[in-house]
Amino acid sequence: MKTLIRNATILPMTGPEDMLHGSIMIEDHQIVAIGRESTNFKADRIIDAKGMIAMPGLVNAHTHLGMVYFRNYRDSSLNLQDWLEEIWKLEAHLVEQDLYIASLLGIGEMIQSGTTTFADMYFFQAETVKAALDAKIKANIGLTLFGDLKESKHRVATILPELQQMSGGSAIKIDIAPHAIYTCSDDTLRYAVEIAKQENSRFHIHASETIKEVEDSLATHKMSPIAYLASLGAFSVPNYLAHGVHLAAEDYPILQNKHTSVVHNPSSNCKLASGIAPIKKMADYKIQLALGTDGASSNNTLDMFQEMRLSAMLAAISTEKTILFSPYDILQMATIGGATALGRAAECGTLEVGKDADIILINTDKAHLTPLNNIYSALVFAAKSSDVDTVLCRGELLMQNRVLQTIDIAQVMKKTQTIWEQMKNRN
Ligand SMILES: [Zn+2]
């Protein structure tokens, strides 16, 4: 299958000056040429992108799709601890088959808002793998670990082979995802590192999200959560850490390595009053940054455009300096930064010949995007997720003219509502 996208304003995200007008030629799942249209390229499918921006698909580097059921639900004035306790009560009522529909709903929402790759950490991961495969989106699915070593060994022995078998030969990767230092024992965390090393997987964890987590770590382990994770060997494998809100001076050099990324989740951090992650300081230390939405319960959407805008706003307000992070830097976090965090920098995150055709088209024919002026500013500060018109992942159309191609979203929304009503009545 040969696809031609023509008449686009192309942002390859390989450098702020690399913007061009022209065509993108795609053969099967890969980009084979960018720029002037070749007369030798006989396209099976032509997409006219006049008035549209073509850019890499967004990477949501931290979410929990199963939590879509709990969005907009009893979420006022809760801090992380109170909120977790509320959520754990609800999660006790989840059954395996609930997760397929939740995952499809979340994936549908993400495609509608321009995401082509996501990293998830939750229960019943096989259902999320199945949904990602059916929707033809890329994903790093975390095998989530909680509790003591016995429980973790049981989870790895029973779940990992199934996830690996399901995802083999696909665009799905399986990561090892111990939930957090306060929900996993020392042995579980060491074991997670060992399994990640053995399986050549990435290590995904929540870290330094709240002051309470840091204080408890200092009291129990006599070190910060980051230093504690380092002492357990977590930085000896490629890893990405969600949050990084409260960092000690000694944490920065630990995070400053090319196998580590910190995933900024600004909406969740604001909503749970966790704090503002020091992304400018991390960037000054050359710490790799990515962006995530976190779950729909603490956000309450999976909309990366909202996260981009809020990141820029918070970076400014937290230091009382305007435009600390350029809009281009923010877009990098949401594209190549996420791809790097998820071990996919060679395959996506920028538009380049030889990379996968993970491309979104953004319709600029909108009042709020007129005049467009600085295109990067327009995307971060003015564009809405509903401006995303068309989405391709590995050359497959996932959405065209705002219509999802791989998910019957009306049906999925209806089923989500039914399951949620049932769940509230389960004992
Ligand atoms: Zn999270």
mmCIF file with all atom_site columns, C-alpha atoms in Angstrom, residues 110-270:
data_model
loop_
_atom_site.group_PDB
_atom_site.id
_atom_site.type_symbol
_atom_site.label_atom_id
_atom_site.label_alt_id
_atom_site.label_comp_id
_atom_site.label_asym_id
_atom_site.label_entity_id
_atom_site.label_seq_id
_atom_site.pdbx_PDB_ins_code
_atom_site.Cartn_x
_atom_site.Cartn_y
_atom_site.Cartn_z
_atom_site.occupancy
_atom_site.B_iso_or_equiv
_atom_site.pdbx_formal_charge
_atom_site.auth_seq_id
_atom_site.auth_comp_id
_atom_site.auth_asym_id
_atom_site.auth_atom_id
_atom_site.pdbx_PDB_model_num
ATOM 1   C CA . MET A 1 110 ? -6.378 9.305   22.442 1.00 0.00 ? 110 MET A CA 1
ATOM 2   C CA . ILE A 1 111 ? -6.591 8.814   18.670 1.00 0.00 ? 111 ILE A CA 1
ATOM 3   C CA . GLN A 1 112 ? -9.174 11.605  18.478 1.00 0.00 ? 112 GLN A CA 1
ATOM 4   C CA . SER A 1 113 ? -6.645 13.852  20.211 1.00 0.00 ? 113 SER A CA 1
ATOM 5   C CA . GLY A 1 114 ? -3.640 12.893  18.097 1.00 0.00 ? 114 GLY A CA 1
ATOM 6   C CA . THR A 1 115 ? -1.903 10.207  20.154 1.00 0.00 ? 115 THR A CA 1
ATOM 7   C CA . THR A 1 116 ? -0.371 7.300   18.216 1.00 0.00 ? 116 THR A CA 1
ATOM 8   C CA . THR A 1 117 ? 1.671  5.681   21.020 1.00 0.00 ? 117 THR A CA 1
ATOM 9   C CA . PHE A 1 118 ? 0.953  5.314   24.710 1.00 0.00 ? 118 PHE A CA 1
ATOM 10  C CA . ALA A 1 119 ? 2.401  3.717   27.848 1.00 0.00 ? 119 ALA A CA 1
ATOM 11  C CA . ASP A 1 120 ? -0.057 2.071   30.205 1.00 0.00 ? 120 ASP A CA 1
ATOM 12  C CA . MET A 1 121 ? 0.205  0.626   33.705 1.00 0.00 ? 121 MET A CA 1
ATOM 13  C CA . TYR A 1 122 ? -2.851 -1.178  35.120 1.00 0.00 ? 122 TYR A CA 1
ATOM 14  C CA . PHE A 1 123 ? -4.574 -4.478  35.888 1.00 0.00 ? 123 PHE A CA 1
ATOM 15  C CA . PHE A 1 124 ? -5.719 -7.148  33.411 1.00 0.00 ? 124 PHE A CA 1
ATOM 16  C CA . GLN A 1 125 ? -3.091 -6.039  30.916 1.00 0.00 ? 125 GLN A CA 1
ATOM 17  C CA . ALA A 1 126 ? -4.004 -8.697  28.350 1.00 0.00 ? 126 ALA A CA 1
ATOM 18  C CA . GLU A 1 127 ? -7.271 -6.871  27.683 1.00 0.00 ? 127 GLU A CA 1
ATOM 19  C CA . THR A 1 128 ? -5.384 -3.629  27.003 1.00 0.00 ? 128 THR A CA 1
ATOM 20  C CA . VAL A 1 129 ? -2.970 -5.459  24.682 1.00 0.00 ? 129 VAL A CA 1
ATOM 21  C CA . LYS A 1 130 ? -5.965 -6.918  22.827 1.00 0.00 ? 130 LYS A CA 1
ATOM 22  C CA . ALA A 1 131 ? -7.601 -3.477  22.504 1.00 0.00 ? 131 ALA A CA 1
ATOM 23  C CA . ALA A 1 132 ? -4.354 -1.863  21.269 1.00 0.00 ? 132 ALA A CA 1
ATOM 24  C CA . LEU A 1 133 ? -3.897 -4.621  18.687 1.00 0.00 ? 133 LEU A CA 1
ATOM 25  C CA . ASP A 1 134 ? -7.505 -4.274  17.501 1.00 0.00 ? 134 ASP A CA 1
ATOM 26  C CA . ALA A 1 135 ? -7.229 -0.467  17.311 1.00 0.00 ? 135 ALA A CA 1
ATOM 27  C CA . LYS A 1 136 ? -3.818 -0.696  15.556 1.00 0.00 ? 136 LYS A CA 1
ATOM 28  C CA . ILE A 1 137 ? -2.186 1.824   17.901 1.00 0.00 ? 137 ILE A CA 1
ATOM 29  C CA . LYS A 1 138 ? 1.327  1.470   19.366 1.00 0.00 ? 138 LYS A CA 1
ATOM 30  C CA . ALA A 1 139 ? 1.680  0.802   23.075 1.00 0.00 ? 139 ALA A CA 1
ATOM 31  C CA . ASN A 1 140 ? 4.109  -0.028  25.847 1.00 0.00 ? 140 ASN A CA 1
ATOM 32  C CA . ILE A 1 141 ? 1.986  -2.078  28.223 1.00 0.00 ? 141 ILE A CA 1
ATOM 33  C CA . GLY A 1 142 ? 3.353  -2.341  31.745 1.00 0.00 ? 142 GLY A CA 1
ATOM 34  C CA . LEU A 1 143 ? 3.139  -5.612  33.609 1.00 0.00 ? 143 LEU A CA 1
ATOM 35  C CA . THR A 1 144 ? 2.085  -3.943  36.825 1.00 0.00 ? 144 THR A CA 1
ATOM 36  C CA . LEU A 1 145 ? 3.526  -5.177  40.121 1.00 0.00 ? 145 LEU A CA 1
ATOM 37  C CA . PHE A 1 146 ? 2.321  -4.499  43.650 1.00 0.00 ? 146 PHE A CA 1
ATOM 38  C CA . GLY A 1 147 ? 3.088  -5.916  47.060 1.00 0.00 ? 147 GLY A CA 1
ATOM 39  C CA . ASP A 1 148 ? 5.604  -8.526  48.111 1.00 0.00 ? 148 ASP A CA 1
ATOM 40  C CA . LEU A 1 149 ? 7.948  -10.769 46.179 1.00 0.00 ? 149 LEU A CA 1
ATOM 41  C CA . LYS A 1 150 ? 5.684  -13.822 46.299 1.00 0.00 ? 150 LYS A CA 1
ATOM 42  C CA . GLU A 1 151 ? 2.823  -11.904 44.709 1.00 0.00 ? 151 GLU A CA 1
ATOM 43  C CA . SER A 1 152 ? 5.121  -10.316 42.109 1.00 0.00 ? 152 SER A CA 1
ATOM 44  C CA . LYS A 1 153 ? 6.666  -13.655 41.133 1.00 0.00 ? 153 LYS A CA 1
ATOM 45  C CA . HIS A 1 154 ? 3.198  -15.089 40.730 1.00 0.00 ? 154 HIS A CA 1
ATOM 46  C CA . ARG A 1 155 ? 2.132  -12.180 38.509 1.00 0.00 ? 155 ARG A CA 1
ATOM 47  C CA . VAL A 1 156 ? 5.225  -12.423 36.330 1.00 0.00 ? 156 VAL A CA 1
ATOM 48  C CA . ALA A 1 157 ? 4.902  -16.223 36.001 1.00 0.00 ? 157 ALA A CA 1
ATOM 49  C CA . THR A 1 158 ? 1.216  -16.125 35.119 1.00 0.00 ? 158 THR A CA 1
ATOM 50  C CA . ILE A 1 159 ? 0.881  -12.899 33.112 1.00 0.00 ? 159 ILE A CA 1
ATOM 51  C CA . LEU A 1 160 ? 4.172  -12.232 31.325 1.00 0.00 ? 160 LEU A CA 1
ATOM 52  C CA . PRO A 1 161 ? 4.174  -15.261 28.954 1.00 0.00 ? 161 PRO A CA 1
ATOM 53  C CA . GLU A 1 162 ? 0.623  -14.444 27.828 1.00 0.00 ? 162 GLU A CA 1
ATOM 54  C CA . LEU A 1 163 ? 1.432  -10.763 27.191 1.00 0.00 ? 163 LEU A CA 1
ATOM 55  C CA . GLN A 1 164 ? 4.592  -11.697 25.305 1.00 0.00 ? 164 GLN A CA 1
ATOM 56  C CA . GLN A 1 165 ? 2.755  -14.254 23.233 1.00 0.00 ? 165 GLN A CA 1
ATOM 57  C CA . MET A 1 166 ? -0.046 -11.812 22.354 1.00 0.00 ? 166 MET A CA 1
ATOM 58  C CA . SER A 1 167 ? 2.304  -8.968  21.456 1.00 0.00 ? 167 SER A CA 1
ATOM 59  C CA . GLY A 1 168 ? 4.947  -10.975 19.594 1.00 0.00 ? 168 GLY A CA 1
ATOM 60  C CA . GLY A 1 169 ? 5.675  -9.535  16.143 1.00 0.00 ? 169 GLY A CA 1
ATOM 61  C CA . SER A 1 170 ? 3.414  -6.493  16.748 1.00 0.00 ? 170 SER A CA 1
ATOM 62  C CA . ALA A 1 171 ? 4.009  -2.831  17.591 1.00 0.00 ? 171 ALA A CA 1
ATOM 63  C CA . ILE A 1 172 ? 3.243  -3.555  21.267 1.00 0.00 ? 172 ILE A CA 1
ATOM 64  C CA . LYS A 1 173 ? 6.084  -3.720  23.790 1.00 0.00 ? 173 LYS A CA 1
ATOM 65  C CA . ILE A 1 174 ? 5.783  -5.155  27.279 1.00 0.00 ? 174 ILE A CA 1
ATOM 66  C CA . ASP A 1 175 ? 7.404  -3.178  30.093 1.00 0.00 ? 175 ASP A CA 1
ATOM 67  C CA . ILE A 1 176 ? 7.847  -4.052  33.763 1.00 0.00 ? 176 ILE A CA 1
ATOM 68  C CA . ALA A 1 177 ? 5.901  -1.592  35.889 1.00 0.00 ? 177 ALA A CA 1
ATOM 69  C CA . PRO A 1 178 ? 6.128  -1.778  39.680 1.00 0.00 ? 178 PRO A CA 1
ATOM 70  C CA . HIS A 1 179 ? 3.488  0.738   40.802 1.00 0.00 ? 179 HIS A CA 1
ATOM 71  C CA . ALA A 1 180 ? 5.520  2.841   43.286 1.00 0.00 ? 180 ALA A CA 1
ATOM 72  C CA . ILE A 1 181 ? 8.008  2.529   46.119 1.00 0.00 ? 181 ILE A CA 1
ATOM 73  C CA . TYR A 1 182 ? 5.189  2.834   48.676 1.00 0.00 ? 182 TYR A CA 1
ATOM 74  C CA . THR A 1 183 ? 3.128  -0.032  47.206 1.00 0.00 ? 183 THR A CA 1
ATOM 75  C CA . CYS A 1 184 ? 5.960  -2.467  46.400 1.00 0.00 ? 184 CYS A CA 1
ATOM 76  C CA . SER A 1 185 ? 8.396  -4.180  48.758 1.00 0.00 ? 185 SER A CA 1
ATOM 77  C CA . ASP A 1 186 ? 12.187 -3.800  48.351 1.00 0.00 ? 186 ASP A CA 1
ATOM 78  C CA . ASP A 1 187 ? 12.287 -7.347  47.022 1.00 0.00 ? 187 ASP A CA 1
ATOM 79  C CA . THR A 1 188 ? 9.575  -6.653  44.454 1.00 0.00 ? 188 THR A CA 1
ATOM 80  C CA . LEU A 1 189 ? 11.461 -3.600  43.186 1.00 0.00 ? 189 LEU A CA 1
ATOM 81  C CA . ARG A 1 190 ? 14.751 -5.546  42.931 1.00 0.00 ? 190 ARG A CA 1
ATOM 82  C CA . TYR A 1 191 ? 12.909 -8.379  41.198 1.00 0.00 ? 191 TYR A CA 1
ATOM 83  C CA . ALA A 1 192 ? 11.304 -5.911  38.751 1.00 0.00 ? 192 ALA A CA 1
ATOM 84  C CA . VAL A 1 193 ? 14.799 -4.694  37.785 1.00 0.00 ? 193 VAL A CA 1
ATOM 85  C CA . GLU A 1 194 ? 15.963 -8.278  37.362 1.00 0.00 ? 194 GLU A CA 1
ATOM 86  C CA . ILE A 1 195 ? 13.002 -9.198  35.118 1.00 0.00 ? 195 ILE A CA 1
ATOM 87  C CA . ALA A 1 196 ? 13.347 -6.001  33.057 1.00 0.00 ? 196 ALA A CA 1
ATOM 88  C CA . LYS A 1 197 ? 17.023 -6.884  32.502 1.00 0.00 ? 197 LYS A CA 1
ATOM 89  C CA . GLN A 1 198 ? 16.258 -10.500 31.670 1.00 0.00 ? 198 GLN A CA 1
ATOM 90  C CA . GLU A 1 199 ? 13.416 -9.650  29.249 1.00 0.00 ? 199 GLU A CA 1
ATOM 91  C CA . ASN A 1 200 ? 15.116 -6.609  27.721 1.00 0.00 ? 200 ASN A CA 1
ATOM 92  C CA . SER A 1 201 ? 12.125 -4.518  28.873 1.00 0.00 ? 201 SER A CA 1
ATOM 93  C CA . ARG A 1 202 ? 11.848 -1.037  30.262 1.00 0.00 ? 202 ARG A CA 1
ATOM 94  C CA . PHE A 1 203 ? 11.150 -0.238  33.916 1.00 0.00 ? 203 PHE A CA 1
ATOM 95  C CA . HIS A 1 204 ? 8.159  2.091   34.465 1.00 0.00 ? 204 HIS A CA 1
ATOM 96  C CA . ILE A 1 205 ? 7.234  3.439   37.921 1.00 0.00 ? 205 ILE A CA 1
ATOM 97  C CA . HIS A 1 206 ? 5.594  6.381   39.693 1.00 0.00 ? 206 HIS A CA 1
ATOM 98  C CA . ALA A 1 207 ? 8.312  8.274   41.573 1.00 0.00 ? 207 ALA A CA 1
ATOM 99  C CA . SER A 1 208 ? 8.611  11.408  43.723 1.00 0.00 ? 208 SER A CA 1
ATOM 100 C CA . GLU A 1 209 ? 5.016  12.378  43.080 1.00 0.00 ? 209 GLU A CA 1
ATOM 101 C CA . THR A 1 210 ? 4.161  13.908  46.458 1.00 0.00 ? 210 THR A CA 1
ATOM 102 C CA . ILE A 1 211 ? 5.860  15.399  49.501 1.00 0.00 ? 211 ILE A CA 1
ATOM 103 C CA . LYS A 1 212 ? 4.418  12.542  51.577 1.00 0.00 ? 212 LYS A CA 1
ATOM 104 C CA . GLU A 1 213 ? 6.140  9.953   49.381 1.00 0.00 ? 213 GLU A CA 1
ATOM 105 C CA . VAL A 1 214 ? 9.467  11.768  49.789 1.00 0.00 ? 214 VAL A CA 1
ATOM 106 C CA . GLU A 1 215 ? 9.071  12.217  53.565 1.00 0.00 ? 215 GLU A CA 1
ATOM 107 C CA . ASP A 1 216 ? 8.073  8.591   54.059 1.00 0.00 ? 216 ASP A CA 1
ATOM 108 C CA . SER A 1 217 ? 11.062 7.466   51.975 1.00 0.00 ? 217 SER A CA 1
ATOM 109 C CA . LEU A 1 218 ? 13.419 9.649   54.015 1.00 0.00 ? 218 LEU A CA 1
ATOM 110 C CA . ALA A 1 219 ? 11.953 8.233   57.243 1.00 0.00 ? 219 ALA A CA 1
ATOM 111 C CA . THR A 1 220 ? 12.005 4.592   56.126 1.00 0.00 ? 220 THR A CA 1
ATOM 112 C CA . HIS A 1 221 ? 14.983 4.347   53.789 1.00 0.00 ? 221 HIS A CA 1
ATOM 113 C CA . LYS A 1 222 ? 16.988 7.421   54.871 1.00 0.00 ? 222 LYS A CA 1
ATOM 114 C CA . MET A 1 223 ? 17.079 8.568   51.258 1.00 0.00 ? 223 MET A CA 1
ATOM 115 C CA . SER A 1 224 ? 14.918 10.156  48.582 1.00 0.00 ? 224 SER A CA 1
ATOM 116 C CA . PRO A 1 225 ? 12.688 7.928   46.405 1.00 0.00 ? 225 PRO A CA 1
ATOM 117 C CA . ILE A 1 226 ? 15.091 8.446   43.470 1.00 0.00 ? 226 ILE A CA 1
ATOM 118 C CA . ALA A 1 227 ? 18.164 7.561   45.566 1.00 0.00 ? 227 ALA A CA 1
ATOM 119 C CA . TYR A 1 228 ? 16.298 4.571   46.984 1.00 0.00 ? 228 TYR A CA 1
ATOM 120 C CA . LEU A 1 229 ? 15.413 3.341   43.489 1.00 0.00 ? 229 LEU A CA 1
ATOM 121 C CA . ALA A 1 230 ? 19.056 3.827   42.500 1.00 0.00 ? 230 ALA A CA 1
ATOM 122 C CA . SER A 1 231 ? 20.161 1.750   45.502 1.00 0.00 ? 231 SER A CA 1
ATOM 123 C CA . LEU A 1 232 ? 17.940 -1.084  44.246 1.00 0.00 ? 232 LEU A CA 1
ATOM 124 C CA . GLY A 1 233 ? 19.478 -0.971  40.770 1.00 0.00 ? 233 GLY A CA 1
ATOM 125 C CA . ALA A 1 234 ? 16.544 0.655   38.966 1.00 0.00 ? 234 ALA A CA 1
ATOM 126 C CA . PHE A 1 235 ? 18.859 2.846   36.903 1.00 0.00 ? 235 PHE A CA 1
ATOM 127 C CA . SER A 1 236 ? 20.817 -0.136  35.599 1.00 0.00 ? 236 SER A CA 1
ATOM 128 C CA . VAL A 1 237 ? 17.987 -0.821  33.129 1.00 0.00 ? 237 VAL A CA 1
ATOM 129 C CA . PRO A 1 238 ? 16.264 1.595   30.698 1.00 0.00 ? 238 PRO A CA 1
ATOM 130 C CA . ASN A 1 239 ? 13.548 3.288   32.712 1.00 0.00 ? 239 ASN A CA 1
ATOM 131 C CA . TYR A 1 240 ? 10.923 6.013   32.742 1.00 0.00 ? 240 TYR A CA 1
ATOM 132 C CA . LEU A 1 241 ? 9.562  7.577   35.898 1.00 0.00 ? 241 LEU A CA 1
ATOM 133 C CA . ALA A 1 242 ? 6.166  9.217   36.094 1.00 0.00 ? 242 ALA A CA 1
ATOM 134 C CA . HIS A 1 243 ? 5.993  12.583  37.895 1.00 0.00 ? 243 HIS A CA 1
ATOM 135 C CA . GLY A 1 244 ? 9.341  13.618  39.424 1.00 0.00 ? 244 GLY A CA 1
ATOM 136 C CA . VAL A 1 245 ? 7.550  16.486  41.179 1.00 0.00 ? 245 VAL A CA 1
ATOM 137 C CA . HIS A 1 246 ? 9.612  16.676  44.376 1.00 0.00 ? 246 HIS A CA 1
ATOM 138 C CA . LEU A 1 247 ? 13.291 16.196  43.636 1.00 0.00 ? 247 LEU A CA 1
ATOM 139 C CA . ALA A 1 248 ? 16.251 16.618  45.980 1.00 0.00 ? 248 ALA A CA 1
ATOM 140 C CA . ALA A 1 249 ? 19.481 18.186  44.716 1.00 0.00 ? 249 ALA A CA 1
ATOM 141 C CA . GLU A 1 250 ? 21.159 14.777  44.694 1.00 0.00 ? 250 GLU A CA 1
ATOM 142 C CA . ASP A 1 251 ? 18.387 13.303  42.510 1.00 0.00 ? 251 ASP A CA 1
ATOM 143 C CA . TYR A 1 252 ? 19.262 15.365  39.430 1.00 0.00 ? 252 TYR A CA 1
ATOM 144 C CA . PRO A 1 253 ? 22.622 13.690  38.677 1.00 0.00 ? 253 PRO A CA 1
ATOM 145 C CA . ILE A 1 254 ? 20.976 10.262  39.095 1.00 0.00 ? 254 ILE A CA 1
ATOM 146 C CA . LEU A 1 255 ? 18.260 11.129  36.572 1.00 0.00 ? 255 LEU A CA 1
ATOM 147 C CA . GLN A 1 256 ? 20.804 12.606  34.180 1.00 0.00 ? 256 GLN A CA 1
ATOM 148 C CA . ASN A 1 257 ? 21.504 9.573   32.047 1.00 0.00 ? 257 ASN A CA 1
ATOM 149 C CA . LYS A 1 258 ? 20.437 8.507   28.588 1.00 0.00 ? 258 LYS A CA 1
ATOM 150 C CA . HIS A 1 259 ? 18.516 5.443   29.808 1.00 0.00 ? 259 HIS A CA 1
ATOM 151 C CA . THR A 1 260 ? 16.175 7.497   32.017 1.00 0.00 ? 260 THR A CA 1
ATOM 152 C CA . SER A 1 261 ? 13.228 9.742   31.199 1.00 0.00 ? 261 SER A CA 1
ATOM 153 C CA . VAL A 1 262 ? 10.930 11.620  33.535 1.00 0.00 ? 262 VAL A CA 1
ATOM 154 C CA . VAL A 1 263 ? 7.295  11.788  32.417 1.00 0.00 ? 263 VAL A CA 1
ATOM 155 C CA . HIS A 1 264 ? 5.599  15.062  33.308 1.00 0.00 ? 264 HIS A CA 1
ATOM 156 C CA . ASN A 1 265 ? 1.850  14.748  34.081 1.00 0.00 ? 265 ASN A CA 1
ATOM 157 C CA . PRO A 1 266 ? 0.840  18.324  34.839 1.00 0.00 ? 266 PRO A CA 1
ATOM 158 C CA . SER A 1 267 ? -2.966 18.001  34.977 1.00 0.00 ? 267 SER A CA 1
ATOM 159 C CA . SER A 1 268 ? -2.848 15.114  37.426 1.00 0.00 ? 268 SER A CA 1
ATOM 160 C CA . ASN A 1 269 ? -0.257 16.916  39.565 1.00 0.00 ? 269 ASN A CA 1
ATOM 161 C CA . CYS A 1 270 ? -2.437 20.040  39.648 1.00 0.00 ? 270 CYS A CA 1
#
